[in-house]
Amino acid sequence: LIDYLIKVKNYDDQKFIIDLLGLIKNNQAEEPIIEILRNTKDANVKLSCIEALGNLESEKSVSLILTNYDEDEIYKPTINEALGKIGSKEALEFMINKYPLENDLTKYSIIESLGIIGNMETFFFLISELNTSEGPLVWVLINSIKQLSEKLNLDVPFDEKMRNAILATIYQANSEFKKSAIHLLKEFNDKKIVTACLTSLGEDYELDEILRTKVLQNKEQSLLVFPSLLKMKLKNSECVLNLLNDIIDSLEIPVTNILKGLSLRNLIDALSDYLSNSDEEARRISMNLLFRIDSKTALLFSDKMLSDDNIWNKLRFVDNLAEIEDETANKILEELTEDSEIMVSNRASELLKQRTSIYN
């Protein structure tokens, strides 16, 4: 390939071979590619050369690469990406100096590279940029700050500026940036941040596992968020309800010992609203949660449970009633013996017979 590259003059062929050599990462290709970059007039060949030299981590090519920086805007993102892979001091200083002069698209590519090759000064520089940045620049700043904090073992200051940047990233960015934002949280007890995080459940499996771990490590604090969270118009209600169920599973004390008064009432009200949800799974989970939290209070919503048109939810309702031995539960079971679904009516009748035989 290298011998052919030296001989070939066709730009398309040159580009194809350079792309291959960049992927192969054979250092013997470094000098021929540098020579082509020095002499070519074709923009696509230049871009391929710059990208390949970045993949080869070619420090000797940095000065030559930089001569192309201001030649055309299209070169800048590729050059910044290559400099991030090369990682030399010259590359780092160049990007820091260029940063204030660039548009947001180029700043974005610089920030990405600084997250790879930056030092302690770069770390604090990126944090300072949160003051004046917005939108996608905030997301990529958070990601690069996270990368440098791990690489250099540095603590990230959690002030109002950082808090707002994390919130913006969680609400607006894609799952990869959200993961970085959540990793920056030492504590998981800020109500607004926990709420923002839980609205992201269901987007990405890895993100869900990170959130689940964070929540279960701080379950009593996290539980306080659910009454107001469930009142929101959630697109991921089933995921949120399942997580609430996991929290209750993991508690060593009853929910009623943690949530009291208005908070407990708000949670029960929110769950009762889900009994009329169009999603049959959300209805089932919310019903089970109501019985787990306070079975006597759950019976107050029996009309909604009786009107559920899903047979499996009705059967689950009967199973929940089986755990309660009082007159109210028995009356509901009697009503269920007349249910139009034979499986439901038979199960309710069987349960009532068992209770009658025990009482007799």
Coordinates of C-alpha atoms in Angstrom, one line a residue:
L1 CA 0.0 0.0 0.0
I2 CA 2.8 2.4 0.9
D3 CA 4.7 1.8 -2.3
Y4 CA 1.5 2.3 -4.3
L5 CA 0.7 5.5 -2.4
I6 CA 4.1 6.9 -3.4
K7 CA 3.5 6.2 -7.1
V8 CA -0.2 7.1 -7.4
K9 CA -1.2 10.6 -8.6
N10 CA -5.0 10.2 -8.7
Y11 CA -6.6 12.1 -5.8
D12 CA -9.4 9.6 -5.2
D13 CA -6.9 6.7 -5.1
Q14 CA -4.6 8.7 -2.8
K15 CA -7.5 9.4 -0.4
F16 CA -8.6 5.8 -0.4
I17 CA -5.1 4.4 0.4
I18 CA -4.4 7.1 3.1
D19 CA -7.7 6.3 4.8
L20 CA -6.7 2.6 4.9
L21 CA -3.3 3.3 6.2
G22 CA -4.8 5.6 8.9
L23 CA -7.0 2.7 10.0
I24 CA -4.2 0.2 9.9
K25 CA -2.0 2.5 12.0
N26 CA 1.3 1.4 10.6
N27 CA 3.9 4.0 11.5
Q28 CA 5.8 3.3 8.3
A29 CA 3.1 5.3 6.5
E30 CA 3.9 8.5 8.6
E31 CA 6.5 10.0 6.3
P32 CA 4.8 9.3 3.0
I33 CA 1.5 10.8 4.3
I34 CA 3.4 13.9 5.7
E35 CA 4.9 14.4 2.3
I36 CA 1.6 14.2 0.5
L37 CA 0.0 16.7 3.0
R38 CA 2.9 19.0 2.4
N39 CA 2.4 19.1 -1.4
T40 CA -1.3 18.2 -2.2
K41 CA -3.8 20.9 -3.3
D42 CA -6.8 18.6 -2.9
A43 CA -9.0 19.4 0.1
N44 CA -10.3 15.8 0.5
V45 CA -6.8 14.4 0.4
K46 CA -5.6 16.9 3.0
L47 CA -8.4 15.9 5.3
S48 CA -7.5 12.2 4.9
C49 CA -3.9 13.0 5.6
I50 CA -4.7 15.0 8.8
E51 CA -7.1 12.3 10.1
A52 CA -4.5 9.5 9.3
L53 CA -1.7 11.4 11.0
G54 CA -3.9 11.8 14.1
N55 CA -4.6 8.0 14.1
L56 CA -0.8 7.5 13.8
E57 CA -0.3 9.9 16.8
S58 CA 2.3 11.7 14.6
E59 CA 4.0 14.4 16.8
K60 CA 6.4 15.3 14.0
S61 CA 3.4 16.3 11.8
V62 CA 1.9 18.8 14.2
S63 CA 3.6 21.9 12.8
L64 CA 2.6 21.0 9.3
I65 CA -1.0 20.2 10.3
L66 CA -1.3 23.6 12.0
T67 CA -0.3 25.4 8.8
N68 CA -3.6 24.3 7.3
Y69 CA -5.8 25.4 10.2
D70 CA -6.8 28.8 9.0
E71 CA -6.8 27.8 5.3
D72 CA -10.4 26.7 5.4
E73 CA -13.1 26.2 8.1
I74 CA -13.7 22.6 6.9
Y75 CA -10.3 21.6 8.1
K76 CA -10.7 22.8 11.7
P77 CA -12.8 20.0 13.3
T78 CA -10.6 17.3 11.7
I79 CA -7.4 19.1 12.8
N80 CA -8.7 19.5 16.4
E81 CA -9.7 15.8 16.5
A82 CA -6.2 14.8 15.2
L83 CA -4.5 17.1 17.7
G84 CA -6.5 15.4 20.5
K85 CA -5.2 12.0 19.4
I86 CA -1.6 13.2 19.0
G87 CA -1.6 14.8 22.4
S88 CA 1.6 16.8 22.3
K89 CA 2.2 20.0 24.3
E90 CA 2.3 22.0 21.1
A91 CA -1.1 20.7 20.1
L92 CA -2.6 21.5 23.6
E93 CA -1.3 25.0 23.6
F94 CA -2.5 25.7 20.1
M95 CA -6.1 24.6 20.8
I96 CA -6.2 26.6 24.1
N97 CA -5.0 29.7 22.2
K98 CA -7.4 29.3 19.4
Y99 CA -10.5 28.5 21.5
P100 CA -11.7 32.1 22.2
L101 CA -11.5 33.0 18.5
E102 CA -13.6 30.2 17.2
N103 CA -17.3 29.6 16.5
D104 CA -19.3 27.1 18.5
L105 CA -18.8 24.2 16.1
T106 CA -15.1 24.5 16.2
K107 CA -15.1 25.1 20.0
Y108 CA -17.0 21.8 20.3
S109 CA -14.3 19.9 18.6
I110 CA -11.6 21.6 20.6
I111 CA -13.4 20.8 23.9
E112 CA -13.6 17.1 22.9
S113 CA -9.9 17.0 22.2
L114 CA -9.0 18.8 25.5
G115 CA -10.9 16.2 27.4
I116 CA -8.4 13.6 26.0
I117 CA -5.1 15.5 26.2
G118 CA -5.7 18.2 28.8
N119 CA -3.8 18.8 32.0
M120 CA -4.8 20.4 35.4
E121 CA -4.8 23.9 33.9
T122 CA -7.1 22.7 31.1
F123 CA -9.4 21.1 33.7
F124 CA -10.0 24.4 35.4
F125 CA -10.2 26.3 32.1
L126 CA -13.0 24.0 31.0
I127 CA -14.9 24.6 34.3
S128 CA -14.5 28.3 33.9
E129 CA -16.1 28.1 30.4
L130 CA -19.3 26.8 31.9
N131 CA -20.0 30.5 32.9
T132 CA -20.4 31.7 29.3
S133 CA -21.4 28.5 27.4
E134 CA -24.8 27.1 26.6
G135 CA -26.5 24.3 24.7
P136 CA -24.3 21.5 23.2
L137 CA -21.1 23.3 24.4
V138 CA -22.2 22.8 28.0
W139 CA -22.8 19.1 27.3
V140 CA -19.4 18.5 25.8
L141 CA -17.7 20.6 28.5
I142 CA -19.3 18.4 31.2
N143 CA -18.1 15.3 29.3
S144 CA -14.5 16.6 29.0
I145 CA -14.5 17.8 32.7
K146 CA -15.5 14.3 33.7
Q147 CA -12.8 12.7 31.5
L148 CA -10.1 14.9 33.0
S149 CA -11.3 14.5 36.6
E150 CA -10.9 10.7 36.2
K151 CA -7.6 10.9 34.2
L152 CA -6.0 13.4 36.7
N153 CA -7.9 12.2 39.9
L154 CA -9.3 15.7 40.4
D155 CA -12.3 16.7 42.5
V156 CA -15.0 18.6 40.6
P157 CA -16.3 21.6 42.5
F158 CA -20.1 21.3 42.9
D159 CA -21.3 24.9 42.9
E160 CA -24.3 26.6 41.4
K161 CA -22.6 26.9 38.1
M162 CA -21.8 23.2 37.9
R163 CA -25.2 22.2 39.2
N164 CA -27.0 24.2 36.5
A165 CA -24.7 22.7 33.8
I166 CA -25.4 19.2 35.1
L167 CA -29.2 19.9 35.1
A168 CA -29.0 21.3 31.5
T169 CA -27.1 18.2 30.3
I170 CA -29.5 15.8 31.9
Y171 CA -32.6 17.5 30.5
Q172 CA -31.3 18.3 27.1
A173 CA -28.4 16.0 26.0
N174 CA -28.2 12.5 24.7
S175 CA -27.6 9.5 27.0
E176 CA -23.8 9.5 26.6
F177 CA -23.5 13.1 27.9
K178 CA -26.1 12.3 30.6
K179 CA -23.9 9.5 31.9
S180 CA -21.0 11.9 32.3
A181 CA -23.1 14.4 34.1
I182 CA -24.4 11.8 36.5
H183 CA -20.9 10.5 37.2
L184 CA -19.9 14.0 38.4
L185 CA -22.5 13.8 41.2
K186 CA -20.9 12.8 44.4
E187 CA -24.2 13.1 46.3
F188 CA -27.5 12.1 44.9
N189 CA -29.8 14.1 47.2
D190 CA -30.6 17.2 45.1
K191 CA -34.4 17.0 44.4
K192 CA -34.2 18.8 41.1
I193 CA -31.3 16.7 39.9
V194 CA -32.8 13.4 41.0
T195 CA -36.1 14.4 39.3
A196 CA -34.2 15.3 36.1
C197 CA -32.3 12.0 36.2
L198 CA -35.5 9.9 36.7
T199 CA -37.2 11.5 33.7
S200 CA -34.4 9.9 31.6
L201 CA -35.1 6.3 32.7
G202 CA -35.7 4.0 29.8
E203 CA -33.5 5.9 27.2
D204 CA -30.5 3.7 27.5
Y205 CA -29.8 0.4 29.4
E206 CA -26.4 1.5 30.7
L207 CA -27.8 4.8 31.9
D208 CA -30.7 3.0 33.6
E209 CA -28.2 0.9 35.5
I210 CA -26.2 3.9 36.6
L211 CA -29.4 5.7 37.8
R212 CA -30.7 2.6 39.5
T213 CA -27.4 2.2 41.4
K214 CA -27.4 5.9 42.5
V215 CA -31.1 5.7 43.6
L216 CA -30.7 2.5 45.6
Q217 CA -27.6 3.9 47.3
N218 CA -29.6 6.9 48.4
K219 CA -33.1 5.3 48.5
E220 CA -34.6 7.2 51.4
Q221 CA -33.6 10.5 49.9
S222 CA -34.7 9.4 46.4
L223 CA -38.1 8.2 47.7
L224 CA -38.9 11.8 48.6
V225 CA -38.9 12.8 44.9
F226 CA -41.5 10.3 43.7
P227 CA -44.7 12.1 45.0
S228 CA -44.1 15.1 42.8
L229 CA -42.3 13.1 40.0
L230 CA -45.3 10.9 39.4
K231 CA -47.6 13.9 39.1
M232 CA -45.6 15.0 36.0
K233 CA -46.7 13.9 32.5
L234 CA -44.1 11.2 32.2
K235 CA -43.3 9.4 29.0
N236 CA -41.4 6.8 31.0
S237 CA -44.0 6.1 33.7
E238 CA -43.6 2.4 33.6
C239 CA -39.8 2.7 34.2
V240 CA -40.3 5.1 37.1
L241 CA -43.0 2.9 38.7
N242 CA -40.7 -0.2 38.4
L243 CA -37.9 1.7 40.1
L244 CA -40.2 2.8 42.9
N245 CA -41.1 -0.9 43.3
D246 CA -37.3 -1.7 43.5
I247 CA -36.8 0.9 46.2
I248 CA -39.6 -0.5 48.3
D249 CA -38.2 -4.0 47.8
S250 CA -34.9 -2.8 49.2
L251 CA -36.2 -0.9 52.2
E252 CA -35.8 -2.4 55.7
I253 CA -38.6 -0.2 57.1
P254 CA -42.1 0.5 55.8
V255 CA -42.5 3.4 53.3
T256 CA -44.9 5.0 55.8
N257 CA -42.0 5.4 58.2
I258 CA -40.2 7.6 55.6
L259 CA -43.0 9.4 53.9
K260 CA -45.5 11.0 56.2
G261 CA -48.3 13.4 56.1
L262 CA -48.7 15.3 52.8
S263 CA -45.8 13.5 51.1
L264 CA -47.4 10.1 51.7
R265 CA -50.8 11.4 50.7
N266 CA -49.3 12.9 47.5
L267 CA -47.7 9.6 46.6
I268 CA -50.9 7.6 47.1
D269 CA -52.9 10.2 45.1
A270 CA -50.3 10.0 42.2
L271 CA -50.4 6.2 42.2
S272 CA -54.2 6.2 42.2
D273 CA -54.2 8.4 39.1
Y274 CA -52.2 5.7 37.3
L275 CA -55.0 3.2 38.0
S276 CA -56.8 4.9 35.0
N277 CA -53.7 5.0 32.8
S278 CA -54.0 3.8 29.2
D279 CA -50.9 1.5 29.8
E280 CA -52.1 -1.7 31.4
E281 CA -48.6 -2.4 32.9
A282 CA -48.6 1.0 34.6
R283 CA -52.0 0.2 36.0
R284 CA -50.8 -3.1 37.4
I285 CA -47.6 -1.8 38.9
S286 CA -49.4 1.2 40.5
M287 CA -52.1 -1.1 42.0
N288 CA -49.4 -3.4 43.5
L289 CA -47.6 -0.4 44.9
L290 CA -50.7 0.9 46.6
F291 CA -51.3 -2.4 48.3
R292 CA -47.7 -2.6 49.4
I293 CA -47.6 0.9 50.8
D294 CA -50.9 0.8 52.6
S295 CA -53.4 -2.0 51.9
K296 CA -56.3 -0.5 53.7
T297 CA -55.9 2.8 51.8
A298 CA -55.6 0.9 48.6
L299 CA -59.1 -0.5 49.1
L300 CA -60.4 3.1 48.8
F301 CA -59.6 2.9 45.1
S302 CA -61.2 -0.5 44.5
D303 CA -63.7 1.0 42.0
K304 CA -60.9 1.9 39.6
M305 CA -59.4 -1.6 40.1
L306 CA -62.7 -3.3 39.4
S307 CA -63.1 -1.3 36.2
D308 CA -59.8 -2.5 34.8
D309 CA -60.5 -4.3 31.5
N310 CA -57.3 -6.4 31.6
I311 CA -57.8 -9.9 32.9
W312 CA -54.3 -10.2 34.3
N313 CA -54.7 -7.0 36.2
K314 CA -58.0 -8.2 37.6
L315 CA -56.4 -11.5 38.7
R316 CA -53.6 -9.6 40.3
F317 CA -56.2 -7.5 42.1
V318 CA -57.7 -10.7 43.5
D319 CA -54.2 -11.9 44.7
N320 CA -53.7 -8.6 46.5
L321 CA -57.1 -9.0 48.2
A322 CA -56.0 -12.4 49.3
E323 CA -53.5 -10.8 51.5
I324 CA -56.2 -8.8 53.4
E325 CA -58.5 -10.5 55.7
D326 CA -61.3 -8.0 56.6
E327 CA -64.9 -7.4 55.7
T328 CA -64.2 -4.7 53.0
A329 CA -61.9 -7.1 51.1
N330 CA -64.5 -9.9 51.3
K331 CA -67.2 -7.7 49.9
I332 CA -65.0 -6.8 46.9
L333 CA -64.3 -10.5 46.4
E334 CA -68.0 -11.2 46.4
E335 CA -68.4 -8.6 43.7
L336 CA -65.6 -10.2 41.7
T337 CA -67.3 -13.6 41.8
E338 CA -69.8 -12.0 39.3
D339 CA -67.0 -10.8 37.0
S340 CA -67.5 -11.4 33.3
E341 CA -64.1 -13.1 33.1
I342 CA -64.5 -16.7 34.2
M343 CA -60.9 -16.9 35.5
V344 CA -61.4 -13.9 37.7
S345 CA -64.8 -15.0 39.0
N346 CA -63.5 -18.6 39.7
R347 CA -60.4 -17.3 41.5
A348 CA -62.5 -14.9 43.7
S349 CA -65.0 -17.7 44.5
E350 CA -62.2 -20.1 45.4
L351 CA -60.7 -17.6 47.7
L352 CA -64.0 -16.8 49.4
K353 CA -64.6 -20.6 49.9
Q354 CA -61.2 -21.0 51.5
R355 CA -61.9 -18.2 53.9
T356 CA -65.4 -19.5 54.8
S357 CA -64.0 -23.0 55.5
I358 CA -61.3 -21.4 57.8
Y359 CA -63.8 -19.3 59.7
N360 CA -66.2 -22.3 60.1

